[in-house]
Coordinates of C-alpha atoms in Angstrom, one line a residue:
Chain G
V211 CA 24.9 23.6 1.1
T212 CA 24.2 23.5 4.8
D213 CA 21.8 26.4 4.5
H214 CA 20.2 24.5 1.6
S215 CA 19.6 21.4 3.5
S216 CA 18.3 23.0 6.7
L217 CA 15.8 24.9 4.6
A218 CA 14.6 21.6 3.1
A219 CA 14.3 20.1 6.6
E220 CA 12.4 23.2 7.8
Y221 CA 10.1 22.8 4.8
V222 CA 9.5 19.1 5.5
L223 CA 8.8 19.9 9.2
R224 CA 6.4 22.6 8.1
L225 CA 8.3 25.2 10.1
L226 CA 8.2 27.7 7.3
E227 CA 5.6 30.4 6.8
G228 CA 5.1 33.3 4.5
E229 CA 7.9 34.3 2.3
E230 CA 10.2 31.5 3.4
L231 CA 7.6 28.9 2.5
M232 CA 7.1 30.5 -0.9
E233 CA 10.8 30.4 -1.5
A234 CA 11.0 26.7 -0.5
R235 CA 8.2 25.8 -2.8
R236 CA 9.8 27.7 -5.7
R237 CA 13.1 25.9 -5.2
I238 CA 11.5 22.5 -5.1
A239 CA 10.1 23.3 -8.5
S240 CA 13.3 24.9 -9.9
D241 CA 16.2 23.4 -8.1
P242 CA 16.7 19.6 -8.4
D243 CA 19.3 19.5 -5.6
F244 CA 17.0 21.2 -3.2
A245 CA 14.2 18.8 -4.2
A246 CA 16.5 15.9 -3.6
D247 CA 17.3 17.4 -0.1
V248 CA 13.6 17.6 0.6
A249 CA 13.1 14.0 -0.4
W250 CA 16.1 13.0 1.8
W251 CA 14.5 14.6 4.8
E252 CA 11.1 13.3 4.0
A253 CA 12.5 9.8 3.8
R254 CA 14.1 10.1 7.2
L255 CA 11.4 12.0 9.0
A256 CA 8.4 10.3 7.5
P257 CA 8.6 7.3 9.8
L258 CA 8.1 9.7 12.7
F259 CA 4.7 10.6 11.4
D260 CA 3.4 7.4 12.6
E261 CA 5.4 6.7 15.7
V262 CA 3.9 3.2 15.8
G263 CA 5.6 2.2 12.7
E264 CA 8.9 3.6 13.7
E265 CA 11.9 1.4 13.3
P266 CA 14.5 1.3 16.0
V267 CA 17.5 3.6 15.1
S268 CA 20.8 1.8 14.9
P269 CA 22.9 2.1 18.1
L270 CA 25.5 3.9 16.1
V271 CA 23.1 6.7 15.4
W272 CA 22.3 7.0 19.1
Q273 CA 25.9 6.9 19.9
R274 CA 26.6 9.8 17.6
I275 CA 23.7 11.8 19.0
A276 CA 24.9 11.1 22.5
E277 CA 28.5 12.1 21.7
G278 CA 27.2 15.3 20.1
L279 CA 25.2 16.1 23.2
D280 CA 27.9 15.2 25.7
G281 CA 30.4 17.8 26.7
R282 CA 28.2 20.6 25.7
P283 CA 26.9 22.0 28.9
G284 CA 24.1 24.5 28.7
G285 CA 20.4 24.7 29.4
T286 CA 19.3 24.3 25.8
V287 CA 21.4 21.2 25.2
V288 CA 20.5 19.5 28.4
D289 CA 16.9 20.2 27.7
L290 CA 17.3 18.8 24.2
R291 CA 18.8 15.6 25.6
R292 CA 15.9 15.2 28.0
K293 CA 13.5 15.7 25.1
L294 CA 15.5 13.2 23.1
I295 CA 15.1 10.6 25.9
R296 CA 11.4 11.3 26.1
W297 CA 11.2 11.0 22.3
R298 CA 12.9 7.7 22.4
A299 CA 10.8 6.5 25.3
G300 CA 7.7 7.6 23.5
A301 CA 8.7 5.7 20.4
L302 CA 9.5 2.6 22.5
A303 CA 6.2 2.8 24.2
A304 CA 4.4 3.2 20.9
A305 CA 6.3 0.3 19.5
A306 CA 5.3 -1.8 22.5
A307 CA 1.7 -0.8 22.1
A308 CA 1.9 -1.7 18.4
A309 CA 3.4 -5.1 19.3
V310 CA 0.5 -5.7 21.8
L311 CA -2.0 -4.7 19.2
L312 CA -0.3 -7.0 16.6
A313 CA -0.3 -9.8 19.1
I314 CA -4.0 -9.4 19.8
Q315 CA -4.7 -9.3 16.1
L316 CA -2.5 -12.4 15.4
R317 CA -4.0 -14.4 18.2
P318 CA -5.7 -17.3 16.6
E319 CA -9.4 -17.4 17.0
P320 CA -10.8 -20.2 19.2
A321 CA -11.2 -23.2 17.0
S322 CA -15.0 -23.7 16.7
V323 CA -14.7 -25.9 13.7
P324 CA -13.0 -29.3 13.9
V325 CA -9.7 -29.2 12.1
R326 CA -10.1 -30.8 8.7
P327 CA -7.3 -33.1 7.7
D328 CA -5.0 -31.3 5.3
A329 CA -5.4 -33.1 2.0
T330 CA -2.3 -31.6 0.6
R331 CA 0.0 -32.8 3.3
P332 CA 1.1 -36.5 3.1
A333 CA -0.4 -38.5 5.9
P334 CA 2.1 -39.5 8.5
L335 CA 3.5 -43.0 8.3
L336 CA 4.9 -45.0 11.3
V337 CA 7.8 -47.2 10.5
A338 CA 9.8 -49.7 12.5
S339 CA 12.8 -51.6 11.4
L340 CA 13.1 -54.8 13.3
A341 CA 16.4 -56.7 13.7
G342 CA 17.4 -59.4 16.1
E343 CA 20.6 -59.3 18.2
D344 CA 21.0 -63.0 18.4
A345 CA 18.6 -64.2 15.8
P346 CA 18.9 -63.6 12.1
E347 CA 15.3 -62.2 11.8
A348 CA 15.0 -58.9 10.1
L349 CA 11.9 -57.1 8.8
T350 CA 10.3 -53.8 8.4
V351 CA 6.9 -52.7 9.5
A352 CA 5.0 -49.7 8.2
Y353 CA 1.7 -48.5 9.5
R354 CA -0.5 -45.8 7.9
P355 CA -2.9 -44.4 10.5
E356 CA -5.1 -42.9 7.8
T357 CA -6.1 -46.3 6.4
R358 CA -5.2 -48.4 9.5
E359 CA -3.1 -50.4 7.1
L360 CA -0.1 -52.4 8.3
V361 CA 2.5 -53.5 5.8
I362 CA 5.1 -56.1 6.8
T363 CA 8.1 -56.6 4.7
P364 CA 10.2 -59.6 5.7
A365 CA 13.9 -59.3 4.9
R366 CA 14.9 -62.5 6.6
I367 CA 12.4 -64.7 8.4
A368 CA 13.1 -68.3 9.1
A369 CA 10.7 -70.4 11.0
P370 CA 11.7 -73.9 11.9
A371 CA 9.1 -76.7 11.3
E372 CA 6.1 -76.5 13.6
R373 CA 7.1 -73.0 14.8
A374 CA 5.7 -69.7 13.8
R375 CA 6.8 -66.1 13.9
Q376 CA 4.3 -63.7 15.6
L377 CA 4.4 -60.0 15.4
W378 CA 3.5 -57.8 18.4
L379 CA 2.9 -54.2 19.2
I380 CA 4.1 -53.2 22.6
P381 CA 2.8 -49.7 23.5
E382 CA 5.0 -47.7 25.8
G383 CA 4.3 -49.0 29.3
G384 CA 1.7 -51.5 27.9
Q385 CA 1.3 -55.2 27.3
P386 CA 2.1 -56.8 24.0
L387 CA -0.8 -56.8 21.5
S388 CA -0.7 -59.4 18.8
L389 CA -0.5 -58.2 15.2
G390 CA -0.7 -61.7 13.8
L391 CA 1.7 -64.2 12.3
V392 CA 4.4 -63.2 9.9
A393 CA 5.0 -65.3 6.8
A394 CA 8.6 -65.9 5.8
E395 CA 8.2 -64.3 2.4
G396 CA 6.3 -61.7 0.6
V397 CA 5.0 -58.3 1.5
Q398 CA 2.0 -58.7 3.9
R399 CA -0.7 -56.2 4.3
R400 CA -3.5 -56.1 6.8
V401 CA -6.0 -53.6 8.0
L402 CA -6.1 -53.3 11.8
A403 CA -9.2 -53.2 14.0
P404 CA -9.7 -49.6 15.3
A405 CA -9.0 -50.6 18.9
L406 CA -5.7 -52.0 17.9
A407 CA -4.9 -49.2 15.5
A408 CA -5.4 -46.7 18.2
R409 CA -2.4 -48.1 20.1
F410 CA 0.0 -47.3 17.3
A411 CA 2.2 -44.4 18.2
A412 CA 5.7 -43.3 17.7
G413 CA 7.9 -44.7 20.4
A414 CA 5.9 -48.0 20.7
T415 CA 7.9 -51.2 20.1
V416 CA 7.2 -53.8 17.4
A417 CA 8.7 -57.2 18.0
V418 CA 8.7 -60.7 16.6
S419 CA 8.6 -63.7 18.8
D420 CA 9.1 -67.4 18.4
E421 CA 5.7 -69.1 18.9
P422 CA 4.1 -72.5 18.4
E423 CA 2.6 -73.2 15.0
G424 CA -0.7 -71.2 14.8
G425 CA 0.6 -68.5 17.1
S426 CA 0.7 -67.9 20.9
P427 CA -2.0 -69.8 22.7
T428 CA -2.1 -67.3 25.5
G429 CA -2.4 -64.0 23.6
Q430 CA 1.0 -63.0 25.0
P431 CA 4.4 -63.9 23.7
T432 CA 5.5 -67.3 24.9
G433 CA 8.8 -67.8 23.1
D434 CA 12.0 -65.8 22.6
V435 CA 11.8 -62.3 21.2
L436 CA 13.8 -62.6 17.9
A437 CA 13.7 -59.1 16.7
A438 CA 12.5 -55.7 17.9
G439 CA 12.4 -52.1 16.8
S440 CA 10.6 -48.9 17.7
L441 CA 8.1 -47.0 15.6
S442 CA 9.0 -43.6 14.4
V443 CA 7.1 -41.1 12.2
V444 CA 8.3 -40.5 8.7
Chain X
M1328 CA 12.0 21.5 19.9
I1329 CA 12.2 19.7 16.5
R1330 CA 10.0 17.1 18.1
T1331 CA 7.5 19.7 19.1
A1332 CA 7.6 21.3 15.7
F1333 CA 7.1 17.9 14.2
F1334 CA 4.5 16.4 16.4
E1335 CA 2.5 19.5 17.1
G1336 CA 2.9 20.9 13.6
L1337 CA 4.1 24.3 14.8
S1338 CA 5.7 26.8 12.6
Y1339 CA 8.7 29.0 13.6
P1340 CA 6.6 31.9 14.9
E1341 CA 4.4 29.5 16.9
L1342 CA 7.4 27.8 18.4
A1343 CA 8.9 31.1 19.3
A1344 CA 5.6 32.1 21.0
Q1345 CA 5.5 28.8 22.9
A1346 CA 9.1 28.9 24.0
G1347 CA 9.0 32.6 24.8
A1348 CA 12.1 33.2 22.8
P1349 CA 13.0 35.5 19.9
L1350 CA 12.1 34.1 16.5
G1351 CA 15.7 34.4 15.3
S1352 CA 17.0 32.3 18.2
I1353 CA 14.4 29.7 17.7
K1354 CA 15.3 29.5 14.0
S1355 CA 19.0 29.1 14.7
W1356 CA 18.5 26.5 17.4
V1357 CA 16.3 24.4 15.2
R1358 CA 18.7 24.8 12.2
R1359 CA 21.6 23.7 14.3
G1360 CA 19.6 20.8 15.6
L1361 CA 18.6 19.8 12.1
L1362 CA 22.1 19.9 10.8
R1363 CA 23.3 17.7 13.7
L1364 CA 20.4 15.4 13.2
R1365 CA 21.4 15.2 9.6
E1366 CA 25.0 14.3 10.5
C1367 CA 23.6 11.6 12.8
L1368 CA 21.3 10.2 10.1
S1369 CA 23.8 10.3 7.3
Q1370 CA 26.1 7.4 6.5

């Protein structure tokens, strides 16, 4: 069997010449076991034909190779081991080169065309849930950047007579910007001006304050903040 | 030597000439190497 197999390997490695080569070819045609051996060797040696595509050998295999080499002093064996190391180094270098080539190939081309909004992906939505610590006010605010549409859904808004509830956007590190008054009931939709819309971002705060009827006269909150929440992307 | 045979596509007589060793020795070295390689690759 061993003779069998090494002849197959010799054939795959194209070591054979003349009569031995003829013999191997005859046996591939006539001897299924031998043909299977040839296939076995081809499967294992073929990756070496293109070193670039070589897969790393499992550590177990290297361990067995190393064990086989160790404890066998002799010029030939030592030489073989040195060759083995060079072989491995060569394969690693080739693999590294392949990785570099792949990286170059995969590097995205500079974007010369403006990125088109992906129609298949749902547009992001900014949502804040506002609740008061001391006041019973509760509402949700949803903002769709695509359409600059703000949707206010009051859960519990109670404005005493001659008072109003005003909604504010407070960008991170910025001054409150009025989003208008909030009615006590019903879903309220409004389309924001672009300048205001541009300030909407995740992390910004949305708050409701207590204001005089008709809203804050100063453009900034004048009464208590009744409820607040921060915007997050959904 | 297997590597040389493999990457340089040398046959036994060419290997023997390159190594300056008798053809029979080359053959037995390579065969032994192949069998051990086979053991390492099996499992």
